[in-house]
Amino acid sequence: MATSSRSPRATASESAQRTSRYRAPALEKGLDVIELLAAEKAPLNLSAISQRLGRSSGELFRMLQVLEFKGFITSAESGTGYVLTNKLFALAMAQAPVRSLVETALPIMRKLSHEIGQSCHIAVASEDQIVVITRIERPGDLGFSVRIGYRREITRATSGLVLFAYQSDETRRVWLKRCRLKGEAADSFVARANVVRERGHHEADSDFVRGIVDLSAPILRGEVAIAALTCPFVHSNPLVMEMAGSVDFICAAARQISGEIVHGDLP
C-alpha cells in the first residue's frame, strides 16, 4: 500500500499558496466596505471607514468612488458620510426563490389585509438580521406598515424569533453564534422559540410603537421556516376584526403560502 511522503508542513504551505493565489485584494476591499456599512445604523465618512477597516484613506478613496459610481453606496442626505443604497437588496430580490415567494404571497397577503383590516409583511433571514421583502398596507387612509428593506437583528425581532423557532438544531447554533448570543441570553431566546413552535405563532407587544402588537406565523418548506408572515396589529376604532380572530387568519394565510410554495416546487 502506497503512502504519501508529503509532510504536514508542506501540505499546509500548499494550502496557503492556493488561498493566496485566489485572493482579489481590490474586491476584498470593496466587500469589506459594503459589509461595514451594512452593519452600521449611521453614515460613515472616509476617515471612520478607514479606521474601522484598518486601511489607509488613500487606498479606500478610489474604492468608495467606484462603489458610489456603480450605485452600491451613496452620500447620506445629512452629508455626514456614506450609506448603502438598495441595489444589493434589488439584486437579491431578482433571485428566483425570493421572486417566487413574493409572487405567491402577494395575492394571499392582499386578501388577508382586507379580511382583518391590517397591514402585513414578509421577512426572511439575512446573516444575523431579518429583512422585509414585501408588504401590503391596510385598506383605508390610516395604518401602520413596515417598509420593504427594513432590517433588524434576528434576536430582537418578532419575525426573527418565529424564523429561529422553525430551524434545525444545527442551524440554531449557527444563528446564535452569528448573532453573538450566548449564556443565559441564548438559553432564554431558545426557550421562547420553543414556546413559539409549540403554539404555531407568536404575539408580542411592539417595542417601537405603543398600542401595536406584532402577530407572526411561519411560512414553511417542510418543517423549516423560510420566511415569517407578520402583522403589526393596530387597535384602531372601529376594528374590522378583533385580534384573536386575526391571529387565526394570519396563521391560515401562512399555511396557504407554505402549501402553494411546496406545490409549485413539484414537477
Short mmCIF file of N, CA, C and O in Angstrom, two decimals, residues 64-193:
data_model
loop_
_atom_site.label_atom_id
_atom_site.label_comp_id
_atom_site.label_asym_id
_atom_site.label_seq_id
_atom_site.Cartn_x
_atom_site.Cartn_y
_atom_site.Cartn_z
N LEU A 64 -14.26 53.86 -2.70
CA LEU A 64 -15.55 54.49 -2.39
C LEU A 64 -16.12 55.19 -3.62
O LEU A 64 -17.33 55.16 -3.86
N GLN A 65 -15.26 55.79 -4.42
CA GLN A 65 -15.72 56.45 -5.65
C GLN A 65 -16.33 55.44 -6.61
O GLN A 65 -17.38 55.69 -7.21
N VAL A 66 -15.69 54.28 -6.74
CA VAL A 66 -16.19 53.25 -7.64
C VAL A 66 -17.52 52.68 -7.14
O VAL A 66 -18.47 52.51 -7.91
N LEU A 67 -17.60 52.39 -5.84
CA LEU A 67 -18.83 51.86 -5.28
C LEU A 67 -19.98 52.84 -5.42
O LEU A 67 -21.13 52.45 -5.68
N GLU A 68 -19.67 54.13 -5.29
CA GLU A 68 -20.71 55.15 -5.46
C GLU A 68 -21.13 55.24 -6.93
O GLU A 68 -22.31 55.34 -7.25
N PHE A 69 -20.15 55.20 -7.83
CA PHE A 69 -20.44 55.26 -9.26
C PHE A 69 -21.31 54.07 -9.70
O PHE A 69 -22.21 54.22 -10.52
N LYS A 70 -21.03 52.89 -9.14
CA LYS A 70 -21.79 51.68 -9.50
C LYS A 70 -23.13 51.60 -8.80
O LYS A 70 -23.93 50.69 -9.05
N GLY A 71 -23.40 52.52 -7.87
CA GLY A 71 -24.71 52.59 -7.24
C GLY A 71 -24.88 51.74 -6.00
O GLY A 71 -26.00 51.56 -5.53
N PHE A 72 -23.78 51.21 -5.43
CA PHE A 72 -23.90 50.39 -4.23
C PHE A 72 -23.92 51.23 -2.96
O PHE A 72 -24.48 50.81 -1.95
N ILE A 73 -23.29 52.40 -2.99
CA ILE A 73 -23.32 53.30 -1.84
C ILE A 73 -23.65 54.71 -2.34
O ILE A 73 -23.55 54.99 -3.54
N THR A 74 -24.04 55.57 -1.42
CA THR A 74 -24.32 56.96 -1.78
C THR A 74 -24.04 57.84 -0.57
O THR A 74 -23.96 57.35 0.56
N SER A 75 -23.90 59.12 -0.82
CA SER A 75 -23.69 60.06 0.29
C SER A 75 -25.00 60.27 1.02
O SER A 75 -26.06 60.44 0.40
N ALA A 76 -24.95 60.25 2.35
CA ALA A 76 -26.15 60.47 3.15
C ALA A 76 -26.67 61.88 2.93
O ALA A 76 -25.91 62.81 2.65
N GLU A 77 -28.00 62.06 3.07
CA GLU A 77 -28.60 63.38 2.89
C GLU A 77 -28.03 64.39 3.87
O GLU A 77 -27.95 65.58 3.57
N SER A 78 -27.63 63.91 5.03
CA SER A 78 -27.06 64.80 6.05
C SER A 78 -25.66 65.25 5.70
O SER A 78 -25.12 66.18 6.30
N GLY A 79 -25.04 64.58 4.71
CA GLY A 79 -23.69 64.94 4.31
C GLY A 79 -22.62 64.47 5.28
O GLY A 79 -21.47 64.91 5.21
N THR A 80 -22.98 63.56 6.18
CA THR A 80 -22.04 63.11 7.22
C THR A 80 -21.27 61.85 6.84
O THR A 80 -20.47 61.37 7.64
N GLY A 81 -21.52 61.29 5.66
CA GLY A 81 -20.81 60.09 5.27
C GLY A 81 -21.56 59.29 4.23
O GLY A 81 -22.47 59.80 3.57
N TYR A 82 -21.17 58.02 4.12
CA TYR A 82 -21.75 57.13 3.13
C TYR A 82 -22.74 56.16 3.76
O TYR A 82 -22.58 55.76 4.92
N VAL A 83 -23.74 55.76 2.99
CA VAL A 83 -24.69 54.72 3.38
C VAL A 83 -24.89 53.79 2.19
O VAL A 83 -24.61 54.16 1.04
N LEU A 84 -25.39 52.59 2.47
CA LEU A 84 -25.71 51.67 1.39
C LEU A 84 -26.97 52.13 0.66
O LEU A 84 -27.88 52.70 1.26
N THR A 85 -27.04 51.86 -0.63
CA THR A 85 -28.29 52.03 -1.38
C THR A 85 -29.06 50.71 -1.32
O THR A 85 -28.63 49.75 -0.67
N ASN A 86 -30.17 50.63 -2.02
CA ASN A 86 -30.96 49.38 -2.07
C ASN A 86 -30.55 48.48 -3.23
O ASN A 86 -31.27 47.53 -3.55
N LYS A 87 -29.42 48.77 -3.86
CA LYS A 87 -29.05 47.99 -5.05
C LYS A 87 -28.83 46.52 -4.72
O LYS A 87 -29.29 45.63 -5.45
N LEU A 88 -28.12 46.24 -3.62
CA LEU A 88 -27.90 44.84 -3.25
C LEU A 88 -29.21 44.14 -2.96
O LEU A 88 -29.42 42.98 -3.31
N PHE A 89 -30.12 44.86 -2.28
CA PHE A 89 -31.44 44.30 -1.98
C PHE A 89 -32.19 43.99 -3.27
O PHE A 89 -32.80 42.94 -3.42
N ALA A 90 -32.13 44.91 -4.23
CA ALA A 90 -32.81 44.70 -5.51
C ALA A 90 -32.24 43.50 -6.24
O ALA A 90 -32.98 42.71 -6.86
N LEU A 91 -30.92 43.34 -6.18
CA LEU A 91 -30.30 42.18 -6.83
C LEU A 91 -30.76 40.88 -6.17
O LEU A 91 -31.02 39.88 -6.85
N ALA A 92 -30.84 40.88 -4.84
CA ALA A 92 -31.29 39.69 -4.13
C ALA A 92 -32.75 39.38 -4.47
O ALA A 92 -33.13 38.21 -4.61
N MET A 93 -33.57 40.43 -4.60
CA MET A 93 -34.98 40.23 -4.91
C MET A 93 -35.18 39.64 -6.30
O MET A 93 -36.22 39.06 -6.60
N ALA A 94 -34.20 39.79 -7.17
CA ALA A 94 -34.31 39.27 -8.52
C ALA A 94 -34.06 37.77 -8.59
O ALA A 94 -34.33 37.13 -9.61
N GLN A 95 -33.55 37.18 -7.49
CA GLN A 95 -33.31 35.75 -7.47
C GLN A 95 -34.62 34.98 -7.52
O GLN A 95 -35.61 35.36 -6.89
N ALA A 96 -34.63 33.88 -8.25
CA ALA A 96 -35.86 33.13 -8.49
C ALA A 96 -36.59 32.69 -7.22
O ALA A 96 -37.81 32.86 -7.13
N PRO A 97 -35.90 32.13 -6.19
CA PRO A 97 -36.64 31.70 -5.00
C PRO A 97 -37.35 32.84 -4.29
O PRO A 97 -38.49 32.69 -3.85
N VAL A 98 -36.69 33.99 -4.16
CA VAL A 98 -37.30 35.13 -3.50
C VAL A 98 -38.44 35.68 -4.33
O VAL A 98 -39.53 35.99 -3.83
N ARG A 99 -38.22 35.80 -5.64
CA ARG A 99 -39.26 36.32 -6.53
C ARG A 99 -40.47 35.41 -6.50
O ARG A 99 -41.61 35.87 -6.47
N SER A 100 -40.24 34.09 -6.48
CA SER A 100 -41.33 33.13 -6.45
C SER A 100 -42.13 33.26 -5.15
O SER A 100 -43.37 33.21 -5.17
N LEU A 101 -41.43 33.43 -4.03
CA LEU A 101 -42.10 33.59 -2.74
C LEU A 101 -42.98 34.84 -2.74
O LEU A 101 -44.14 34.81 -2.33
N VAL A 102 -42.43 35.95 -3.23
CA VAL A 102 -43.18 37.20 -3.25
C VAL A 102 -44.39 37.09 -4.17
O VAL A 102 -45.51 37.50 -3.81
N GLU A 103 -44.20 36.53 -5.36
CA GLU A 103 -45.31 36.41 -6.31
C GLU A 103 -46.41 35.50 -5.77
O GLU A 103 -47.60 35.76 -5.98
N THR A 104 -46.02 34.47 -5.05
CA THR A 104 -47.01 33.56 -4.47
C THR A 104 -47.76 34.22 -3.32
O THR A 104 -48.97 34.08 -3.18
N ALA A 105 -47.01 34.97 -2.50
CA ALA A 105 -47.58 35.50 -1.26
C ALA A 105 -48.46 36.73 -1.46
O ALA A 105 -49.43 36.91 -0.72
N LEU A 106 -48.15 37.58 -2.42
CA LEU A 106 -48.83 38.87 -2.53
C LEU A 106 -50.35 38.78 -2.62
O LEU A 106 -51.05 39.49 -1.89
N PRO A 107 -50.93 37.94 -3.49
CA PRO A 107 -52.39 37.89 -3.52
C PRO A 107 -53.01 37.38 -2.22
O PRO A 107 -54.08 37.83 -1.81
N ILE A 108 -52.33 36.47 -1.55
CA ILE A 108 -52.82 35.94 -0.28
C ILE A 108 -52.72 37.02 0.79
O ILE A 108 -53.63 37.19 1.62
N MET A 109 -51.63 37.77 0.79
CA MET A 109 -51.46 38.87 1.74
C MET A 109 -52.49 39.97 1.50
O MET A 109 -53.03 40.55 2.45
N ARG A 110 -52.78 40.24 0.23
CA ARG A 110 -53.76 41.29 -0.08
C ARG A 110 -55.14 40.89 0.45
O ARG A 110 -55.87 41.71 1.03
N LYS A 111 -55.51 39.63 0.26
CA LYS A 111 -56.79 39.13 0.76
C LYS A 111 -56.83 39.18 2.29
O LYS A 111 -57.82 39.59 2.90
N LEU A 112 -55.71 38.79 2.92
CA LEU A 112 -55.62 38.81 4.38
C LEU A 112 -55.81 40.23 4.90
O LEU A 112 -56.56 40.46 5.87
N SER A 113 -55.15 41.20 4.28
CA SER A 113 -55.23 42.58 4.72
C SER A 113 -56.66 43.11 4.67
O SER A 113 -57.11 43.81 5.59
N HIS A 114 -57.39 42.76 3.64
CA HIS A 114 -58.79 43.19 3.53
C HIS A 114 -59.67 42.48 4.56
O HIS A 114 -60.61 43.08 5.10
N GLU A 115 -59.37 41.23 4.84
CA GLU A 115 -60.19 40.47 5.78
C GLU A 115 -60.05 40.97 7.21
O GLU A 115 -61.04 41.03 7.95
N ILE A 116 -58.83 41.30 7.61
CA ILE A 116 -58.62 41.68 9.01
C ILE A 116 -58.45 43.20 9.19
O ILE A 116 -58.39 43.68 10.32
N GLY A 117 -58.32 43.93 8.07
CA GLY A 117 -58.20 45.38 8.16
C GLY A 117 -56.87 45.85 8.72
O GLY A 117 -56.79 46.89 9.38
N GLN A 118 -55.79 45.08 8.46
CA GLN A 118 -54.46 45.41 8.98
C GLN A 118 -53.42 45.25 7.88
O GLN A 118 -53.65 44.55 6.89
N SER A 119 -52.28 45.91 8.04
CA SER A 119 -51.18 45.71 7.11
C SER A 119 -50.44 44.42 7.48
O SER A 119 -50.60 43.88 8.58
N CYS A 120 -49.63 43.92 6.55
CA CYS A 120 -48.83 42.73 6.84
C CYS A 120 -47.58 42.76 5.98
O CYS A 120 -47.52 43.45 4.96
N HIS A 121 -46.59 42.02 6.39
CA HIS A 121 -45.34 41.95 5.63
C HIS A 121 -44.69 40.59 5.81
O HIS A 121 -45.04 39.82 6.71
N ILE A 122 -43.74 40.30 4.92
CA ILE A 122 -42.98 39.05 4.99
C ILE A 122 -41.51 39.38 5.17
O ILE A 122 -40.96 40.27 4.49
N ALA A 123 -40.87 38.67 6.09
CA ALA A 123 -39.44 38.86 6.36
C ALA A 123 -38.72 37.53 6.21
O ALA A 123 -39.28 36.46 6.49
N VAL A 124 -37.47 37.60 5.77
CA VAL A 124 -36.61 36.42 5.68
C VAL A 124 -35.32 36.71 6.44
O VAL A 124 -35.03 37.85 6.79
N ALA A 125 -34.56 35.65 6.70
CA ALA A 125 -33.29 35.81 7.42
C ALA A 125 -32.19 36.22 6.45
O ALA A 125 -32.12 35.73 5.32
N SER A 126 -31.32 37.13 6.90
CA SER A 126 -30.16 37.55 6.13
C SER A 126 -29.01 37.75 7.10
O SER A 126 -28.97 38.74 7.83
N GLU A 127 -28.08 36.78 7.12
CA GLU A 127 -27.00 36.79 8.09
C GLU A 127 -27.56 36.85 9.51
O GLU A 127 -28.31 35.98 9.91
N ASP A 128 -27.26 37.90 10.29
CA ASP A 128 -27.74 37.97 11.66
C ASP A 128 -28.98 38.86 11.80
O ASP A 128 -29.35 39.26 12.90
N GLN A 129 -29.63 39.15 10.65
CA GLN A 129 -30.77 40.05 10.66
C GLN A 129 -31.96 39.45 9.92
O GLN A 129 -31.83 38.47 9.18
N ILE A 130 -33.12 40.06 10.14
CA ILE A 130 -34.27 39.79 9.27
C ILE A 130 -34.37 40.96 8.31
O ILE A 130 -33.96 42.08 8.63
N VAL A 131 -34.90 40.69 7.13
CA VAL A 131 -35.11 41.76 6.16
C VAL A 131 -36.51 41.59 5.57
O VAL A 131 -36.92 40.49 5.23
N VAL A 132 -37.25 42.68 5.49
CA VAL A 132 -38.60 42.66 4.95
C VAL A 132 -38.51 42.69 3.43
O VAL A 132 -37.89 43.59 2.85
N ILE A 133 -39.14 41.71 2.76
CA ILE A 133 -39.02 41.60 1.31
C ILE A 133 -40.29 42.02 0.58
O ILE A 133 -40.25 42.29 -0.62
N THR A 134 -41.42 42.08 1.27
CA THR A 134 -42.65 42.56 0.65
C THR A 134 -43.65 42.94 1.73
O THR A 134 -43.53 42.48 2.88
N ARG A 135 -44.63 43.76 1.36
CA ARG A 135 -45.63 44.19 2.34
C ARG A 135 -46.93 44.55 1.63
O ARG A 135 -46.94 44.80 0.42
N ILE A 136 -48.01 44.58 2.38
CA ILE A 136 -49.30 45.07 1.92
C ILE A 136 -49.81 46.04 2.99
O ILE A 136 -49.86 45.68 4.17
N GLU A 137 -50.16 47.24 2.58
CA GLU A 137 -50.69 48.20 3.53
C GLU A 137 -52.17 47.96 3.76
O GLU A 137 -52.89 47.50 2.87
N ARG A 138 -52.65 48.29 4.94
CA ARG A 138 -54.05 48.09 5.29
C ARG A 138 -54.93 48.99 4.43
O ARG A 138 -54.52 50.05 3.99
N PRO A 139 -56.17 48.56 4.19
CA PRO A 139 -57.10 49.40 3.43
C PRO A 139 -57.41 50.68 4.21
O PRO A 139 -57.34 50.71 5.44
N GLY A 140 -57.77 51.74 3.50
CA GLY A 140 -58.14 52.98 4.17
C GLY A 140 -57.00 53.98 4.21
O GLY A 140 -55.90 53.75 3.68
N ASP A 141 -57.25 55.08 4.87
CA ASP A 141 -56.30 56.19 4.90
C ASP A 141 -55.28 56.10 6.01
O ASP A 141 -54.20 56.68 5.93
N LEU A 142 -55.61 55.41 7.10
CA LEU A 142 -54.73 55.35 8.25
C LEU A 142 -54.24 53.93 8.49
O LEU A 142 -55.00 52.97 8.31
N GLY A 143 -53.00 53.81 8.93
CA GLY A 143 -52.48 52.48 9.23
C GLY A 143 -51.00 52.55 9.57
O GLY A 143 -50.39 53.61 9.58
N PHE A 144 -50.43 51.38 9.83
CA PHE A 144 -49.01 51.28 10.17
C PHE A 144 -48.44 50.12 9.38
O PHE A 144 -49.01 49.03 9.34
N SER A 145 -47.32 50.36 8.71
CA SER A 145 -46.68 49.29 7.94
C SER A 145 -45.17 49.45 8.03
O SER A 145 -44.66 50.51 8.37
N VAL A 146 -44.46 48.37 7.73
CA VAL A 146 -43.00 48.34 7.78
C VAL A 146 -42.48 48.40 6.35
O VAL A 146 -42.96 47.67 5.48
N ARG A 147 -41.52 49.25 6.10
CA ARG A 147 -41.05 49.45 4.74
C ARG A 147 -40.28 48.23 4.24
O ARG A 147 -39.62 47.52 5.01
N ILE A 148 -40.33 48.01 2.93
CA ILE A 148 -39.55 46.96 2.30
C ILE A 148 -38.06 47.30 2.43
O ILE A 148 -37.65 48.44 2.22
N GLY A 149 -37.27 46.30 2.79
CA GLY A 149 -35.84 46.51 3.00
C GLY A 149 -35.48 46.77 4.45
O GLY A 149 -34.30 46.81 4.79
N TYR A 150 -36.50 46.92 5.32
CA TYR A 150 -36.24 47.14 6.74
C TYR A 150 -35.48 45.95 7.33
O TYR A 150 -35.81 44.79 7.05
N ARG A 151 -34.48 46.23 8.14
CA ARG A 151 -33.67 45.19 8.76
C ARG A 151 -33.66 45.37 10.28
O ARG A 151 -33.73 46.48 10.79
N ARG A 152 -33.54 44.25 10.95
CA ARG A 152 -33.36 44.28 12.40
C ARG A 152 -32.71 42.97 12.84
O ARG A 152 -32.85 41.94 12.17
N GLU A 153 -32.00 43.01 13.96
CA GLU A 153 -31.34 41.80 14.45
C GLU A 153 -32.36 40.69 14.68
O GLU A 153 -33.45 40.94 15.20
N ILE A 154 -32.01 39.48 14.28
CA ILE A 154 -32.90 38.33 14.43
C ILE A 154 -33.38 38.20 15.87
O ILE A 154 -34.56 37.93 16.13
N THR A 155 -32.48 38.40 16.81
CA THR A 155 -32.81 38.17 18.22
C THR A 155 -33.66 39.28 18.82
O THR A 155 -34.10 39.17 19.96
N ARG A 156 -33.91 40.36 18.08
CA ARG A 156 -34.71 41.47 18.59
C ARG A 156 -35.99 41.68 17.80
O ARG A 156 -36.70 42.66 18.03
N ALA A 157 -36.29 40.78 16.89
CA ALA A 157 -37.46 40.94 16.02
C ALA A 157 -38.44 39.80 16.22
O ALA A 157 -38.05 38.64 16.39
N THR A 158 -39.72 40.12 16.19
CA THR A 158 -40.76 39.09 16.27
C THR A 158 -40.59 38.09 15.14
O THR A 158 -40.65 36.88 15.34
N SER A 159 -40.39 38.60 13.92
CA SER A 159 -40.17 37.72 12.77
C SER A 159 -38.94 36.84 12.98
O SER A 159 -38.92 35.66 12.60
N GLY A 160 -37.90 37.41 13.59
CA GLY A 160 -36.67 36.65 13.83
C GLY A 160 -36.89 35.49 14.77
O GLY A 160 -36.37 34.39 14.55
N LEU A 161 -37.67 35.71 15.82
CA LEU A 161 -37.95 34.64 16.77
C LEU A 161 -38.74 33.51 16.10
O LEU A 161 -38.47 32.33 16.32
N VAL A 162 -39.70 33.88 15.25
CA VAL A 162 -40.50 32.87 14.54
C VAL A 162 -39.62 32.10 13.56
O VAL A 162 -39.71 30.86 13.47
N LEU A 163 -38.76 32.78 12.83
CA LEU A 163 -37.85 32.10 11.91
C LEU A 163 -36.93 31.14 12.66
O LEU A 163 -36.72 29.99 12.24
N PHE A 164 -36.38 31.60 13.77
CA PHE A 164 -35.47 30.78 14.58
C PHE A 164 -36.18 29.56 15.12
O PHE A 164 -35.59 28.47 15.21
N ALA A 165 -37.44 29.72 15.51
CA ALA A 165 -38.19 28.63 16.13
C ALA A 165 -38.30 27.41 15.22
O ALA A 165 -38.36 26.27 15.69
N TYR A 166 -38.32 27.64 13.92
CA TYR A 166 -38.51 26.55 12.97
C TYR A 166 -37.24 26.26 12.18
O TYR A 166 -37.26 26.16 10.94
N GLN A 167 -36.13 26.15 12.88
CA GLN A 167 -34.86 25.76 12.27
C GLN A 167 -34.34 24.50 12.96
O GLN A 167 -34.74 24.18 14.08
N SER A 168 -33.45 23.81 12.29
CA SER A 168 -32.82 22.63 12.88
C SER A 168 -31.91 23.06 14.02
O SER A 168 -31.53 24.24 14.13
N ASP A 169 -31.54 22.12 14.88
CA ASP A 169 -30.65 22.43 16.00
C ASP A 169 -29.32 22.98 15.50
O ASP A 169 -28.76 23.92 16.10
N GLU A 170 -28.80 22.43 14.41
CA GLU A 170 -27.53 22.89 13.88
C GLU A 170 -27.64 24.32 13.37
O GLU A 170 -26.77 25.16 13.64
N THR A 171 -28.72 24.62 12.64
CA THR A 171 -28.92 25.99 12.15
C THR A 171 -29.10 26.96 13.31
O THR A 171 -28.59 28.08 13.28
N ARG A 172 -29.80 26.52 14.34
CA ARG A 172 -29.96 27.38 15.53
C ARG A 172 -28.61 27.72 16.12
O ARG A 172 -28.37 28.88 16.49
N ARG A 173 -27.71 26.75 16.22
CA ARG A 173 -26.39 27.01 16.79
C ARG A 173 -25.63 28.02 15.94
O ARG A 173 -24.96 28.92 16.46
N VAL A 174 -25.73 27.86 14.63
CA VAL A 174 -25.04 28.79 13.72
C VAL A 174 -25.59 30.20 13.88
O VAL A 174 -24.83 31.17 13.95
N TRP A 175 -26.92 30.31 13.96
CA TRP A 175 -27.54 31.64 14.09
C TRP A 175 -27.17 32.30 15.41
O TRP A 175 -26.89 33.50 15.46
N LEU A 176 -27.16 31.53 16.49
CA LEU A 176 -26.80 32.09 17.79
C LEU A 176 -25.37 32.61 17.78
O LEU A 176 -25.07 33.68 18.32
N LYS A 177 -24.47 31.86 17.16
CA LYS A 177 -23.08 32.28 17.06
C LYS A 177 -22.98 33.54 16.21
O LYS A 177 -22.25 34.49 16.54
N ARG A 178 -23.71 33.55 15.10
CA ARG A 178 -23.69 34.69 14.19
C ARG A 178 -24.23 35.95 14.88
O ARG A 178 -23.75 37.06 14.64
N CYS A 179 -25.22 35.76 15.76
CA CYS A 179 -25.83 36.89 16.48
C CYS A 179 -25.08 37.21 17.77
O CYS A 179 -25.51 38.10 18.53
N ARG A 180 -24.00 36.48 18.04
CA ARG A 180 -23.18 36.68 19.25
C ARG A 180 -24.03 36.59 20.52
O ARG A 180 -23.87 37.36 21.46
N LEU A 181 -24.94 35.61 20.52
CA LEU A 181 -25.79 35.39 21.69
C LEU A 181 -25.35 34.12 22.38
O LEU A 181 -25.26 33.06 21.76
N LYS A 182 -25.07 34.21 23.67
CA LYS A 182 -24.61 33.02 24.40
C LYS A 182 -25.02 33.12 25.86
O LYS A 182 -25.58 34.12 26.31
N GLY A 183 -24.76 32.05 26.59
CA GLY A 183 -25.08 32.02 28.01
C GLY A 183 -26.57 32.08 28.28
O GLY A 183 -27.38 31.50 27.55
N GLU A 184 -26.95 32.80 29.34
CA GLU A 184 -28.36 32.89 29.74
C GLU A 184 -29.21 33.56 28.67
O GLU A 184 -30.37 33.19 28.47
N ALA A 185 -28.64 34.53 27.97
CA ALA A 185 -29.39 35.22 26.91
C ALA A 185 -29.76 34.25 25.80
O ALA A 185 -30.90 34.27 25.30
N ALA A 186 -28.83 33.38 25.43
CA ALA A 186 -29.11 32.38 24.39
C ALA A 186 -30.13 31.37 24.87
O ALA A 186 -31.06 31.00 24.14
N ASP A 187 -29.99 30.92 26.11
CA ASP A 187 -30.94 29.94 26.67
C ASP A 187 -32.35 30.52 26.71
O ASP A 187 -33.33 29.82 26.39
N SER A 188 -32.47 31.77 27.10
CA SER A 188 -33.78 32.42 27.16
C SER A 188 -34.40 32.54 25.77
O SER A 188 -35.60 32.29 25.59
N PHE A 189 -33.58 32.91 24.78
CA PHE A 189 -34.09 33.06 23.41
C PHE A 189 -34.56 31.71 22.87
O PHE A 189 -35.62 31.62 22.23
N VAL A 190 -33.78 30.67 23.11
CA VAL A 190 -34.16 29.32 22.65
C VAL A 190 -35.45 28.87 23.32
O VAL A 190 -36.33 28.30 22.68
N ALA A 191 -35.59 29.14 24.62
CA ALA A 191 -36.81 28.75 25.34
C ALA A 191 -38.03 29.45 24.76
O ALA A 191 -39.09 28.84 24.59
N ARG A 192 -37.90 30.74 24.46
CA ARG A 192 -39.01 31.48 23.86
C ARG A 192 -39.35 30.92 22.48
O ARG A 192 -40.51 30.81 22.11
N ALA A 193 -38.31 30.56 21.72
CA ALA A 193 -38.53 29.98 20.39
C ALA A 193 -39.27 28.65 20.48
O ALA A 193 -40.14 28.36 19.65
#
